[in-house]
Coordinates of C-alpha atoms and ligand atoms in Angstrom, one line a residue:
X1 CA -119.5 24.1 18.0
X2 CA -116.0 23.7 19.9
X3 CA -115.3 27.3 19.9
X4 CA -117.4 30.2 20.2
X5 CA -116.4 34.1 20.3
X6 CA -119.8 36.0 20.8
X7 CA -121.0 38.9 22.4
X8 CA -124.0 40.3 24.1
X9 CA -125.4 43.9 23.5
X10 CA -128.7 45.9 24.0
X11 CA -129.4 48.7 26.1
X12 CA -128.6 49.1 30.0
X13 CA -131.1 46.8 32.0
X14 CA -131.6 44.4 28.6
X15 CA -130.2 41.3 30.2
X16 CA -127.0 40.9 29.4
X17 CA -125.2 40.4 32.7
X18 CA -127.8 37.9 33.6
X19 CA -127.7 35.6 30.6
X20 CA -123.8 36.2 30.1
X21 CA -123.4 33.6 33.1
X22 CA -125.5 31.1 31.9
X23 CA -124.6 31.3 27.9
X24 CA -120.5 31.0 30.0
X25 CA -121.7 27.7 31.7
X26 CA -123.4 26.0 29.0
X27 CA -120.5 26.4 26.2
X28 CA -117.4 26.3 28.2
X29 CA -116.9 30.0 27.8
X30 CA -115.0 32.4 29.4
X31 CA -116.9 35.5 30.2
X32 CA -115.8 39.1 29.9
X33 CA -117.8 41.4 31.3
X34 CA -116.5 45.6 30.7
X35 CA -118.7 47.2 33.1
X36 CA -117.8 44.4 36.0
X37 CA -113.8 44.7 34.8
X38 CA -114.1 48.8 34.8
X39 CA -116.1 48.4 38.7
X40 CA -113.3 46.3 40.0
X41 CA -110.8 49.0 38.7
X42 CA -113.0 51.7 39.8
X43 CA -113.4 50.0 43.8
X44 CA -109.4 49.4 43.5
X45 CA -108.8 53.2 42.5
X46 CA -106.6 51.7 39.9
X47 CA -105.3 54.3 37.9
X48 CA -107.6 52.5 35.0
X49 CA -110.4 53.3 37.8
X50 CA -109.1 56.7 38.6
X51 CA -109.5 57.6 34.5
X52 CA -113.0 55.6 33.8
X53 CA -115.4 56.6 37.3
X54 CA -116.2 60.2 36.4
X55 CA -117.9 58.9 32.4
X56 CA -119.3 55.8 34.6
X57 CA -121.0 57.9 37.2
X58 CA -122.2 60.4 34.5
X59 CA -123.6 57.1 32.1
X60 CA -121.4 58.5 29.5
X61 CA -119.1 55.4 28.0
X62 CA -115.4 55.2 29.3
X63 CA -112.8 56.0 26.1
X64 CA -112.5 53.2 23.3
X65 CA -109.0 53.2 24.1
X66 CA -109.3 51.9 27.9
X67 CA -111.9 49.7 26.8
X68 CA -110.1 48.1 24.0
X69 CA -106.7 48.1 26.4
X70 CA -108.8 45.8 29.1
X71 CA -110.4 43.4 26.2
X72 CA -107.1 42.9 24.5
X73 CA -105.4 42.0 27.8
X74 CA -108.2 39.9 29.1
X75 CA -108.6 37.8 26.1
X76 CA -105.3 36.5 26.4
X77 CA -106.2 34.7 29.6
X78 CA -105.5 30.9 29.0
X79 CA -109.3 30.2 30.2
X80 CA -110.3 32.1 26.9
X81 CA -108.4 30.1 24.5
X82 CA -111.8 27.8 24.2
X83 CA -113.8 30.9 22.7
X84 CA -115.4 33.5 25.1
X85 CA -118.7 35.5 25.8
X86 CA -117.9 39.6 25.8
X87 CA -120.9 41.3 27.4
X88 CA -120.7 45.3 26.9
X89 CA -118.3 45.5 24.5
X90 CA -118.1 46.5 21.8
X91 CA -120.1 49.3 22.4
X92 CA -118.7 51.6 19.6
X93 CA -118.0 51.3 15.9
X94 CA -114.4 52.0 16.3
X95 CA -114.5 49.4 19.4
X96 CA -116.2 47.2 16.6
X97 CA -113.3 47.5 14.3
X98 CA -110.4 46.9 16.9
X99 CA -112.2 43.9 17.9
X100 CA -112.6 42.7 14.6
X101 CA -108.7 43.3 14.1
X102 CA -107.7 41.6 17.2
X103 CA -109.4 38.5 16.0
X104 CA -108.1 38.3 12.7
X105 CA -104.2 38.7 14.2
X106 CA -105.6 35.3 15.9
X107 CA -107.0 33.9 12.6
X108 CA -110.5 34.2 14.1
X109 CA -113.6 36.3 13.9
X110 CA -117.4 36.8 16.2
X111 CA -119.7 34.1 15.1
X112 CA -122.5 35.6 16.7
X113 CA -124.2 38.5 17.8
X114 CA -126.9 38.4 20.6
X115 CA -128.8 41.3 20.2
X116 CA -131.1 42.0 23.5
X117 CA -133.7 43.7 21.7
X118 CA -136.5 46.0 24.2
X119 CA -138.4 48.9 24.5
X120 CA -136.8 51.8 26.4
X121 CA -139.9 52.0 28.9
X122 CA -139.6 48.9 30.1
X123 CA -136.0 49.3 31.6
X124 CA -136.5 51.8 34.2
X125 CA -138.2 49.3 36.8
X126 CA -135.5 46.6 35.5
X127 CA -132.5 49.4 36.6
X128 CA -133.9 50.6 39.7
X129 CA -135.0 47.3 41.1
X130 CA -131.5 45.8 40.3
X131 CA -129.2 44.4 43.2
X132 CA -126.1 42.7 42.3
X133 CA -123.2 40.6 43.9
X134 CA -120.0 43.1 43.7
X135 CA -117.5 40.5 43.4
X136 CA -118.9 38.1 40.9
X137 CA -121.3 40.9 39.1
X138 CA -124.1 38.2 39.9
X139 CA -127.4 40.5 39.2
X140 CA -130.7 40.7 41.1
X141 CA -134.0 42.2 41.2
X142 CA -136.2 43.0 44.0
X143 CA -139.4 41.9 41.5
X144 CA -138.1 39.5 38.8
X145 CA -135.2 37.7 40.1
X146 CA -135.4 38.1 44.2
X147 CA -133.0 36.5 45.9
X148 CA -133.7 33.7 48.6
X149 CA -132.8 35.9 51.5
X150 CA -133.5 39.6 50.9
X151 CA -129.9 41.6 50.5
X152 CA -128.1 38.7 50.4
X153 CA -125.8 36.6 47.6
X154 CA -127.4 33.5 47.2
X155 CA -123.9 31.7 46.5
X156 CA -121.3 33.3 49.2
X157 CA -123.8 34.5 51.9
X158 CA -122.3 38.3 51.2
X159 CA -124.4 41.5 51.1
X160 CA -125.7 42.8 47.7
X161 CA -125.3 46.0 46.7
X162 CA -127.2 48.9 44.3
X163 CA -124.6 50.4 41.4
X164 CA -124.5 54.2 41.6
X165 CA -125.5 54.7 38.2
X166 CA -128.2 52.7 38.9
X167 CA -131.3 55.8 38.7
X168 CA -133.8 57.0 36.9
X169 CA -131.6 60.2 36.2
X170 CA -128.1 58.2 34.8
X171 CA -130.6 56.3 33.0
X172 CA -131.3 58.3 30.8
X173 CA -127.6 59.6 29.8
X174 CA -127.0 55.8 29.7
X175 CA -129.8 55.2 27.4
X176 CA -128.9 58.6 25.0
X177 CA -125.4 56.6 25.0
X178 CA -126.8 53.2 23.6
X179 CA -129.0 54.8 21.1
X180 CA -125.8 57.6 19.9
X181 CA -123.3 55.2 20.0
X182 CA -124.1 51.2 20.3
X183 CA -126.9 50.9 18.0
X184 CA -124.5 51.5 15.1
X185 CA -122.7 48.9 16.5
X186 CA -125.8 46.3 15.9
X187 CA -125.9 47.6 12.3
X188 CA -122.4 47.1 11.2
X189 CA -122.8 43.6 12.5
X190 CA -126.1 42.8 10.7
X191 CA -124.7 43.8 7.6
X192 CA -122.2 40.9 7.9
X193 CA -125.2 38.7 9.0
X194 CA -123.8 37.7 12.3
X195 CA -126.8 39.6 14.4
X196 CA -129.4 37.4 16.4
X197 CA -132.5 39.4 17.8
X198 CA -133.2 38.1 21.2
X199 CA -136.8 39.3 22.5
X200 CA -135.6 40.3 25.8
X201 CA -138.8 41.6 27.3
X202 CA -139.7 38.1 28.1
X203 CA -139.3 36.2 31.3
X204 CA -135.6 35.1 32.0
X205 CA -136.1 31.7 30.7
X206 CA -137.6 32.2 27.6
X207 CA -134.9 34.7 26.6
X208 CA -132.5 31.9 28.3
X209 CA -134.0 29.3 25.7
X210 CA -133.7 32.1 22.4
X211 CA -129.9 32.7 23.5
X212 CA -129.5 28.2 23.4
X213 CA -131.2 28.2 19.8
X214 CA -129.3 31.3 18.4
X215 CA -126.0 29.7 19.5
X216 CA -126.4 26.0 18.7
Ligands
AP5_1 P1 -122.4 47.8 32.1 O1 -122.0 47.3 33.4 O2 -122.0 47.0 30.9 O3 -123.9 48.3 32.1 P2 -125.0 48.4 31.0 O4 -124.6 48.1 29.6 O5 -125.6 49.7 31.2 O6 -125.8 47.2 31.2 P3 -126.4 46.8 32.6 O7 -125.4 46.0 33.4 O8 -127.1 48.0 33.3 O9 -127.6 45.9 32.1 P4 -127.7 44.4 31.7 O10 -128.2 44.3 30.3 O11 -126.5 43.6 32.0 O12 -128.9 44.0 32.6 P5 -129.1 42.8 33.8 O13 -128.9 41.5 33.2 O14 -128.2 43.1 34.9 O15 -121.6 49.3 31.9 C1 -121.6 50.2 32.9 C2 -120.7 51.4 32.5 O16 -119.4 51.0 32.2 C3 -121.2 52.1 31.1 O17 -122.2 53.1 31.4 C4 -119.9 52.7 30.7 O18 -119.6 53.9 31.4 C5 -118.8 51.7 31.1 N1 -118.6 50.7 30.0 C6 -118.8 49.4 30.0 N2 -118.4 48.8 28.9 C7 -118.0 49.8 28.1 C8 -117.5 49.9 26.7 N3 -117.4 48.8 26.0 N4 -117.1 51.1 26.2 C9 -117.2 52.2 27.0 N5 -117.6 52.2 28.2 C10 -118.0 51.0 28.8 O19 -130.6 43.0 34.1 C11 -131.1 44.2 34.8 C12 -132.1 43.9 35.8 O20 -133.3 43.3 35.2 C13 -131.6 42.8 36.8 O21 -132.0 43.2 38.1 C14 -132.2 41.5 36.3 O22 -132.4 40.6 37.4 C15 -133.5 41.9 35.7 N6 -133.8 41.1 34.5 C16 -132.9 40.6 33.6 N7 -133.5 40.0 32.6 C17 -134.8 40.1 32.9 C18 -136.0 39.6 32.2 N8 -135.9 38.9 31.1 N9 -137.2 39.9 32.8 C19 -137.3 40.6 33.9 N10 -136.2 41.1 34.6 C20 -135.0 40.8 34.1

């Protein structure tokens, strides 16, 4: 396939950021992350930043507008015009339906749906145990994905960091959020039969190899 619009969703701690990367490498993608684009904004105190921290820190989403404003802009980028991987969004129904419009101005439309599919209790040790790379959004874990040198970005050398709304407590708003307000999203997506459901309790690579046959 030459080009490829497709996006990742599933609840917080599902996999998304870490198999975003590597579904970006294999098929030329660009990759658009909402949760890294909203942290950049948020550590720049843009005024973006300013509007989006206080629903971030909480685990409540940021508005569909902002959202919607950052996609639009971003998938204008001339390293998108091969097709692109958006991870986190959309994470509404109404996000759904922009998205869906924006594409059709452009004559196109989301081939596929990756669908991290996992049960709740497994993505508290996933969240807390998470260290990630600020700059690139590169993701860790202290248990399943330890870096070579502890604290440290295996590429630059830099010091990783824990998100704030990384607990046990903003889990659970985050979770109440998925359940409320993306797992509609995964339904209005099946019923156009675009939805592939990824096993994403498995090691890394064997969700790695579901994501390869879902989008080949
Ligand atoms: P965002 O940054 O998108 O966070 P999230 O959806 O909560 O997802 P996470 O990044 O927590 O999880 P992930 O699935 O990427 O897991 P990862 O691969 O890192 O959003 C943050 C906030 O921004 C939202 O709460 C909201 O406020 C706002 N926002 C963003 N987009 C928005 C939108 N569209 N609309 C409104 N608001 C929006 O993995 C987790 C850990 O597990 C890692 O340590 C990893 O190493 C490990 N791991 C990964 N896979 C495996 C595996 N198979 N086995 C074992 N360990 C694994």
């Amino acid at each position: 396939m030459n080009y490829l619009i497709s996006f990742t969703v599933g609840p917080p701690g599902s996999g998304k950021g870490t198999q975003s990367p590597l579904i970006k490498d294999e098929f030329c993608l660009c990759h658009l992350a909402t949760g890294d684009m909203l942290r950049a904004a948020v550590a720049a105190k843009t005024p973006l930043g300013i509007k989006a921290k206080e629903a971030m820190d909480r685990g409540e989403l940021v508005s569909d507008d902002l959202v919607v404003g950052i996609i639009d802009e971003a998938m204008k980028k001339p390293s998108c015009q091969k097709g692109f991987i958006l991870d986190g969004f959309p994470r509404t129904v109404v996000q759904a339906q922009k998205l869906d419009e924006m594409l059709a101005r452009q004559g196109t439309k989301i081939d596929k749906v990756l669908n991290f599919a996992i049960d709740d209790a497994i993505l508290e040790e996933r969240i807390t145990g998470r260290w990630i790379h600020g700059a690139s959004g590169r993701s860790y874990h202290n248990k399943f994905n330890p870096p070579k040198v502890s604290g440290i970005d295996d590429v630059t050398g830099e010091p990783l960091m824990q998100r704030k709304d990384d607990t046990a407590e903003v889990l659970k708003s985050r979770l109440e959020a998925f359940h409320r307000q993306t797992e509609p999203v995964i339904d209005y997506y099946s019923k156009k039969g675009l939805v592939a459901n990824l096993h994403a309790e498995k090691p890394p690579k064997e969700v790695t190899t579901e994501v390869q046959k879902a989008l080949s």
